[in-house]
Short mmCIF file of C-alpha atoms and ligand atoms in Angstrom, two decimals:
data_model
loop_
_atom_site.label_atom_id
_atom_site.label_comp_id
_atom_site.label_asym_id
_atom_site.label_seq_id
_atom_site.Cartn_x
_atom_site.Cartn_y
_atom_site.Cartn_z
CA MET L 14 127.79 89.87 114.01
CA ALA L 15 126.69 93.17 112.46
CA PRO L 16 124.91 92.60 109.12
CA SER L 17 126.81 93.80 106.06
CA LYS L 18 125.70 97.08 104.46
CA GLU L 19 124.49 97.02 100.91
CA ASP L 20 122.66 99.64 98.94
CA PHE L 21 119.00 99.74 100.06
CA GLN L 22 117.60 99.64 96.52
CA THR L 23 119.74 96.56 95.74
CA VAL L 24 118.57 94.81 98.90
CA LEU L 25 114.97 95.77 98.20
CA SER L 26 115.04 94.33 94.71
CA GLN L 27 116.63 91.12 96.06
CA ALA L 28 113.85 90.98 98.66
CA ARG L 29 111.17 91.49 96.01
CA GLY L 30 112.76 88.62 94.07
CA LEU L 31 112.40 86.30 97.06
CA VAL L 32 108.65 86.93 97.27
CA ARG L 33 108.05 87.39 93.55
CA GLU L 34 105.12 84.96 93.38
CA GLN L 35 103.13 86.81 96.07
CA LEU L 36 103.99 90.23 94.65
CA GLU L 37 102.96 89.24 91.13
CA LEU L 38 99.64 88.01 92.48
CA THR L 39 99.29 91.29 94.38
CA GLU L 40 99.63 93.21 91.10
CA LYS L 41 96.85 91.06 89.61
CA VAL L 42 94.56 91.76 92.57
CA ILE L 43 95.25 95.50 92.21
CA LEU L 44 94.69 95.50 88.44
CA ASN L 45 91.39 93.67 88.97
CA VAL L 46 90.23 96.49 91.23
CA ALA L 47 90.58 98.83 88.23
CA LYS L 48 89.04 96.34 85.83
CA ASN L 49 85.94 95.88 87.99
CA ALA L 50 85.43 99.58 88.71
CA PRO L 51 82.57 101.48 87.08
CA ALA L 52 83.11 103.79 84.10
CA GLY L 53 84.72 107.07 85.06
CA ILE L 54 86.75 105.32 87.76
CA CYS L 55 88.16 102.37 85.81
CA GLU L 56 90.32 104.40 83.36
CA ARG L 57 91.57 106.69 86.11
CA LEU L 58 92.56 103.76 88.31
CA ASP L 59 94.33 102.15 85.35
CA SER L 60 96.39 105.27 84.97
CA LEU L 61 97.02 105.59 88.73
CA PHE L 62 98.06 101.94 89.10
CA GLN L 63 100.62 102.28 86.31
CA ARG L 64 102.70 104.53 88.57
CA LYS L 65 103.91 101.70 90.75
CA GLY L 66 105.68 102.41 94.01
CA LYS L 67 108.58 100.48 95.51
CA ARG L 68 106.27 98.03 97.31
CA ILE L 69 108.30 98.29 100.54
CA ARG L 70 105.29 97.62 102.77
CA SER L 71 104.03 94.59 100.89
CA THR L 72 107.55 93.18 100.50
CA LEU L 73 108.00 93.34 104.28
CA LEU L 74 104.56 91.75 104.77
CA CYS L 75 105.46 88.87 102.42
CA LEU L 76 108.90 88.31 103.98
CA ILE L 77 107.41 88.08 107.48
CA ALA L 78 104.52 85.91 106.28
CA GLN L 79 107.08 83.43 104.86
CA SER L 80 109.53 83.59 107.74
CA GLY L 81 107.86 80.93 109.90
CA SER L 82 107.53 77.20 109.37
CA GLN L 83 103.92 77.50 108.17
CA LYS L 84 103.84 78.94 104.61
CA PRO L 85 100.52 80.75 104.05
CA ASP L 86 98.52 80.51 100.84
CA SER L 87 99.97 82.96 98.28
CA LEU L 88 96.63 84.42 97.22
CA ARG L 89 95.76 85.11 100.85
CA VAL L 90 99.06 86.96 101.24
CA ALA L 91 98.46 88.84 97.98
CA GLN L 92 94.98 90.03 99.05
CA ALA L 93 96.51 91.43 102.24
CA CYS L 94 99.36 93.07 100.32
CA ALA L 95 96.87 94.66 97.92
CA GLY L 96 94.94 96.00 100.93
CA ILE L 97 98.11 97.57 102.34
CA GLU L 98 99.28 99.01 99.00
CA LEU L 99 95.86 100.45 98.14
CA LEU L 100 95.53 102.06 101.56
CA HIS L 101 98.99 103.56 101.03
CA LEU L 102 98.02 104.79 97.57
CA ALA L 103 94.73 106.33 98.78
CA SER L 104 96.63 108.20 101.47
CA LEU L 105 99.15 109.51 98.92
CA VAL L 106 96.41 110.74 96.58
CA HIS L 107 94.91 112.68 99.48
CA ASP L 108 98.31 113.76 100.83
CA ASP L 109 99.27 115.27 97.47
CA ILE L 110 96.09 117.36 97.52
CA ILE L 111 96.85 118.51 101.08
CA ASP L 112 100.52 119.28 100.28
CA GLY L 113 99.75 120.77 96.86
CA THR L 114 102.34 118.46 95.26
CA ASP L 115 102.50 118.41 91.44
CA ILE L 116 104.63 115.33 90.83
CA ARG L 117 104.56 111.87 92.43
CA ARG L 118 106.45 108.80 91.24
CA GLY L 119 107.76 110.84 88.31
CA GLN L 120 104.29 111.73 86.99
CA LYS L 121 101.56 114.31 87.48
CA THR L 122 99.69 113.83 90.76
CA ALA L 123 96.03 112.77 90.60
CA HIS L 124 94.68 116.22 91.45
CA LYS L 125 96.91 117.86 88.82
CA GLU L 126 95.66 115.39 86.27
CA TRP L 127 91.92 115.33 87.08
CA GLY L 128 91.29 118.25 89.41
CA THR L 129 90.85 118.17 93.18
CA GLN L 130 87.19 117.10 93.27
CA VAL L 131 87.76 113.97 91.18
CA ALA L 132 91.05 113.18 92.96
CA VAL L 133 89.35 113.25 96.40
CA LEU L 134 86.75 110.76 95.15
CA ILE L 135 89.33 108.53 93.46
CA GLY L 136 91.25 108.47 96.77
CA ASP L 137 88.00 107.55 98.57
CA TYR L 138 87.32 104.73 96.11
CA VAL L 139 90.86 103.34 96.52
CA LEU L 140 90.47 103.48 100.34
CA SER L 141 87.18 101.60 100.15
CA GLN L 142 88.71 98.99 97.83
CA SER L 143 91.69 98.53 100.14
CA MET L 144 89.28 97.37 102.84
CA GLN L 145 87.40 95.13 100.41
CA CYS L 146 90.64 93.31 99.58
CA VAL L 147 90.66 91.79 103.08
CA ILE L 148 86.92 91.65 103.76
CA ASP L 149 86.78 87.84 103.25
CA GLU L 150 90.02 87.15 105.13
CA GLU L 151 89.62 84.16 107.46
CA SER L 152 91.49 85.86 110.30
CA ARG L 153 89.07 88.55 111.49
CA ASP L 154 92.05 90.43 112.93
CA ILE L 155 93.38 91.40 109.49
CA PRO L 156 90.53 93.71 108.38
CA ALA L 157 90.58 95.26 111.86
CA VAL L 158 94.34 95.91 111.64
CA LEU L 159 93.97 97.56 108.22
CA SER L 160 91.06 99.74 109.26
CA LYS L 161 92.83 100.84 112.47
CA ALA L 162 95.91 101.70 110.39
CA ALA L 163 93.71 103.99 108.25
CA ASP L 164 92.46 105.70 111.44
CA LYS L 165 96.05 106.26 112.59
CA LEU L 166 97.14 107.66 109.21
CA ILE L 167 94.30 110.16 109.31
CA ALA L 168 95.01 111.13 112.93
CA GLY L 169 98.74 111.55 112.12
CA GLU L 170 98.00 113.74 109.12
CA ILE L 171 95.53 115.89 111.10
CA LEU L 172 98.13 116.33 113.85
CA GLU L 173 100.71 117.37 111.26
CA LEU L 174 98.29 119.93 109.82
CA ASP L 175 97.41 121.27 113.26
CA GLN L 176 101.11 121.66 114.09
CA SER L 177 102.11 123.16 110.77
CA GLY L 178 104.05 126.38 111.33
CA ASN L 179 104.56 125.60 115.03
CA MET L 180 108.22 126.51 115.65
CA ARG L 181 107.86 125.18 119.22
CA LEU L 182 106.94 121.67 118.10
CA SER L 183 108.14 119.15 120.70
CA PHE L 184 110.01 115.89 120.09
CA GLU L 185 106.93 114.04 121.44
CA GLU L 186 104.63 115.77 118.94
CA TYR L 187 107.02 115.02 116.08
CA ASP L 188 107.15 111.35 117.17
CA ARG L 189 103.35 111.17 117.26
CA ILE L 190 103.09 112.68 113.79
CA ILE L 191 105.51 110.26 112.12
CA ASP L 192 104.22 107.33 114.14
CA GLY L 193 100.75 108.06 112.72
CA LYS L 194 101.45 109.13 109.18
CA THR L 195 104.17 106.59 108.31
CA ALA L 196 105.04 104.01 110.98
CA ALA L 197 101.43 102.88 111.62
CA LEU L 198 100.99 101.48 108.11
CA ILE L 199 104.38 99.73 108.08
CA ALA L 200 103.60 98.31 111.55
CA ALA L 201 100.23 97.11 110.22
CA ALA L 202 101.95 95.42 107.25
CA ALA L 203 104.35 93.67 109.64
CA ARG L 204 101.51 92.67 112.00
CA ILE L 205 99.47 91.22 109.13
CA GLY L 206 102.55 89.33 107.88
CA ALA L 207 103.02 87.85 111.35
CA ILE L 208 99.33 86.82 111.59
CA LEU L 209 99.62 85.10 108.20
CA ALA L 210 102.81 83.36 109.35
CA GLY L 211 100.77 81.85 112.19
CA PHE L 212 102.88 83.42 114.95
CA ASP L 213 101.57 83.60 118.52
CA LYS L 214 100.30 86.85 120.03
CA GLU L 215 103.65 87.76 121.60
CA ASN L 216 105.51 87.40 118.30
CA ILE L 217 102.76 89.18 116.34
CA ASP L 218 103.14 92.16 118.71
CA LYS L 219 106.94 92.01 118.36
CA CYS L 220 106.70 92.08 114.56
CA ALA L 221 104.38 95.09 114.72
CA GLN L 222 106.93 96.82 116.99
CA MET L 223 109.68 95.93 114.52
CA GLY L 224 107.65 97.46 111.67
CA SER L 225 107.00 100.55 113.73
CA HIS L 226 110.73 101.11 114.46
CA PHE L 227 111.54 100.58 110.80
CA GLY L 228 108.76 102.99 109.80
CA ILE L 229 109.93 105.71 112.18
CA ALA L 230 113.50 105.38 110.88
CA PHE L 231 112.18 105.44 107.32
CA GLN L 232 110.35 108.74 107.90
CA ILE L 233 113.34 110.35 109.68
CA VAL L 234 115.56 109.44 106.72
CA ASP L 235 112.88 110.84 104.40
CA ASP L 236 112.88 114.08 106.38
CA LEU L 237 116.69 114.24 106.10
CA LEU L 238 116.51 113.64 102.35
CA ASP L 239 114.16 116.62 102.08
CA TYR L 240 117.19 118.72 103.11
CA GLY L 241 119.41 116.82 100.70
CA PHE L 242 121.20 115.15 103.65
CA GLY L 243 122.17 111.59 102.70
CA SER L 244 121.03 112.19 99.15
CA LYS L 245 123.21 110.79 96.39
CA ASN L 246 122.62 113.91 94.35
CA LEU L 247 123.36 117.00 96.36
CA ASP L 248 121.08 119.05 94.13
CA LYS L 249 118.12 116.97 95.24
CA ALA L 250 117.19 119.00 98.34
CA LYS L 251 113.46 119.61 97.96
CA PHE L 252 112.58 121.77 100.97
CA THR L 253 108.94 120.76 100.54
CA ASP L 254 108.61 120.26 104.32
CA LEU L 255 109.74 123.80 105.12
CA GLY L 256 107.59 125.07 102.25
CA ASN L 257 104.61 123.44 103.98
CA GLY L 258 105.55 124.81 107.41
CA LEU L 259 106.71 121.41 108.68
CA ILE L 260 109.36 121.36 111.38
CA THR L 261 111.17 118.03 111.27
CA LEU L 262 113.80 116.32 113.43
CA PRO L 263 116.99 118.19 112.36
CA LEU L 264 115.36 121.51 113.33
CA LEU L 265 114.12 120.08 116.63
CA TYR L 266 117.71 119.17 117.53
CA TYR L 267 118.89 122.61 116.44
CA PHE L 268 116.25 124.39 118.54
CA LYS L 269 116.86 122.13 121.56
CA ASP L 270 120.34 123.48 122.28
CA CYS L 271 120.45 126.91 120.66
CA SER L 272 120.34 130.34 122.32
CA GLU L 273 117.24 132.55 122.01
CA PRO L 274 118.96 134.89 119.46
CA ASP L 275 120.01 131.86 117.39
CA ARG L 276 116.43 130.57 117.56
CA ALA L 277 115.11 133.94 116.38
CA ASP L 278 117.64 133.94 113.48
CA MET L 279 116.65 130.43 112.44
CA GLU L 280 112.91 131.21 112.67
CA SER L 281 113.47 134.22 110.46
CA LEU L 282 115.37 132.09 107.91
CA ILE L 283 112.58 129.47 107.94
CA SER L 284 109.97 132.13 107.23
CA ARG L 285 112.06 133.20 104.19
CA ALA L 286 112.98 129.67 103.05
CA ASP L 287 111.53 130.30 99.58
CA GLN L 288 114.14 133.01 98.87
CA ALA L 289 117.30 132.18 96.93
CA GLY L 290 120.26 131.27 99.12
CA VAL L 291 118.24 130.95 102.35
CA PRO L 292 117.96 127.13 102.29
CA ASP L 293 121.76 126.94 102.04
CA GLN L 294 122.09 129.10 105.15
CA ILE L 295 119.67 126.82 107.03
CA ILE L 296 121.60 123.74 105.92
CA GLU L 297 124.89 125.33 107.00
CA LYS L 298 123.56 125.99 110.51
CA LEU L 299 122.10 122.49 110.82
CA ASN L 300 125.41 121.00 109.68
CA ALA L 301 127.52 123.18 111.96
CA THR L 302 125.58 122.18 115.08
CA GLY L 303 125.49 118.47 114.24
CA ALA L 304 121.67 118.55 113.95
CA PHE L 305 121.62 116.34 110.84
CA LYS L 306 123.94 113.82 112.49
CA MET L 307 121.78 113.68 115.62
CA ALA L 308 118.67 113.05 113.51
CA LYS L 309 120.49 110.31 111.62
CA ALA L 310 121.64 108.73 114.91
CA ASN L 311 118.01 108.74 116.06
CA ALA L 312 117.01 106.87 112.88
CA GLN L 313 119.87 104.40 113.42
CA ASN L 314 118.71 103.80 116.97
CA HIS L 315 115.25 102.80 115.70
CA LEU L 316 116.83 100.59 113.03
CA GLU L 317 118.90 98.83 115.68
CA LYS L 318 115.75 98.12 117.68
CA ALA L 319 114.05 96.78 114.53
CA LEU L 320 117.12 94.63 113.82
CA GLU L 321 117.17 93.24 117.35
CA ILE L 322 113.58 92.01 116.94
CA ALA L 323 114.28 90.66 113.43
CA GLN L 324 117.24 88.68 114.75
CA GLY L 325 114.85 86.90 117.13
CA LEU L 326 112.58 85.68 114.29
CA PRO L 327 112.93 82.05 113.10
CA ASN L 328 116.10 81.63 111.06
CA SER L 329 115.33 81.63 107.35
CA LEU L 330 116.26 83.19 104.01
CA PHE L 331 113.31 85.55 104.48
CA THR L 332 114.43 86.67 107.92
CA GLU L 333 117.95 87.23 106.57
CA GLU L 334 116.48 89.49 103.89
CA ILE L 335 114.49 91.49 106.47
CA ILE L 336 117.73 92.00 108.40
CA GLN L 337 119.50 93.20 105.25
CA MET L 338 116.66 95.59 104.48
CA PHE L 339 116.83 97.19 107.91
CA ALA L 340 120.63 97.33 107.92
CA SER L 341 120.78 99.16 104.59
CA MET L 342 117.89 101.59 105.04
CA ASP L 343 119.75 104.45 106.71
CA ASN L 344 121.82 105.14 103.60
CA ARG L 345 119.08 104.72 101.04
CA GLY L 346 119.84 107.96 99.13
CA ASN L 347 117.07 109.27 96.92
C1 FPP N 461 103.24 111.30 103.02
O1 FPP N 461 104.03 112.06 103.88
C2 FPP N 461 101.92 111.05 103.63
C3 FPP N 461 101.58 110.00 104.35
C4 FPP N 461 102.58 108.94 104.61
C5 FPP N 461 100.22 109.81 104.95
C6 FPP N 461 99.12 110.68 104.43
C7 FPP N 461 97.83 110.39 105.14
C8 FPP N 461 96.65 110.97 104.86
C9 FPP N 461 96.46 111.96 103.78
C10 FPP N 461 95.44 110.62 105.67
C11 FPP N 461 94.91 109.26 105.39
C12 FPP N 461 94.17 109.14 104.13
C13 FPP N 461 93.50 108.00 103.81
C14 FPP N 461 92.80 107.93 102.50
C15 FPP N 461 93.43 106.84 104.70
P1 FPP N 461 104.93 113.23 103.33
O2 FPP N 461 104.05 114.31 102.81
O3 FPP N 461 105.88 113.59 104.41
O4 FPP N 461 105.76 112.50 102.21
P2 FPP N 461 105.83 112.72 100.65
O5 FPP N 461 107.10 113.48 100.42
O6 FPP N 461 105.89 111.34 100.06
O7 FPP N 461 104.60 113.47 100.22
MG1 MG N 462 103.39 114.87 100.94
#
C-alpha cells in the first residue's frame, strides 16, 4: 500500500519527537564543543550553534539506529549525530563564503558577521570538531565513514565550481555534483545509523543506498525550489543557482530536447538572469516544455527507490516514520 502523504515539516517534527532523547543529547554534545573551545572561537560557536537547522540528517540517523531489535546507547548515537551535524555546518559555513550568500537560517552568514578570514577558520574548527565527536567510537568504521563523507563533499563542491557556467553540463556531471555535495552526507548518516543498529554488511550498504536516493531527491527538490517550483509562496523563487552560474536539472531537461535556436535563446536569457523580467521568461519556457515536471519525476523516482529499501527494514515505529519522511519529501515547499 502506498504510504499516505503528509506535509514534510509535520512528518519531520513527528520524527524528531520519536528520537527526542537522542536529539536532545546531540544538542548537549554540540553545545559542549562551543563551551570547551578557546577564547575567540567559543563565543562565535555559541552564536553559530544558536541558528539550528532542521536536523534532517541526524533524525534519519537516529531513526535507523533504533529501527532494529538492538537499541544502541543514546550517548553513542548522539556523538555520531553531532559529528554529522557539525560536518554539515562546517560545509555550510564554507559554502556560504563560496556562494557569497548573506543570509542562512534567517540570520547573517558567518562571513558576513565576522569577515571571510575568521569564517574560514571557524569552518575549519567545526570540521575538526566533527571528527573528534566520533574519535572514540567503538566501531572503527564510523570515523572512517564521516571522514570519507567530508572528502566527497569537498570533491562535489570542487566539481560544481569547475562546472559553473558550463551550459553543456551533462546529466552524469549533474548527478556526480549532487551525489557529492548533498547525497554523500545523508548516505553517511544512514550508514552510521545502520552500523549503530547492529545490521549486517548487506543491510548497512542498503541503508547507505537508501540515504543516497533520499539525498539526491532532496537536492533535486531544492534545485526546483530555487526556481519557486513547488514552493508554497510563489514569490520565493531565489535564482541563486543561476546567479552563481549553476545549471540544474530543469535546464538539463530543457536543453536535452530543444532546437539549437531555442538553446541559444535560453543561454542568452541565462546570461541576463539578473535583469528584471528575465527569470519569469526562463520559468515560462521551463514550464511550457515540462522541464520542471521531468525534474520532479526524477526526484520521485529516487524517493521510490529509497522507499523500497525502507520497506525492507525491520518493521517498527521508527521504520514507519522513515517511510513517512520519504513519502512526504517531494512536496516539502519552502
Ligand atoms: C549547499 O549547497 C552546500 C553543500 C551541501 C556542500 C558544501 C560543501 C563544501 C563547501 C565543501 C566541504 C567543506 C567542508 C568543511 C567539509 P547549495 O549551495 O546548493 O545549497 P544552499 O542553498 O543551502 O546554499
Ligand atoms: Mg550555497
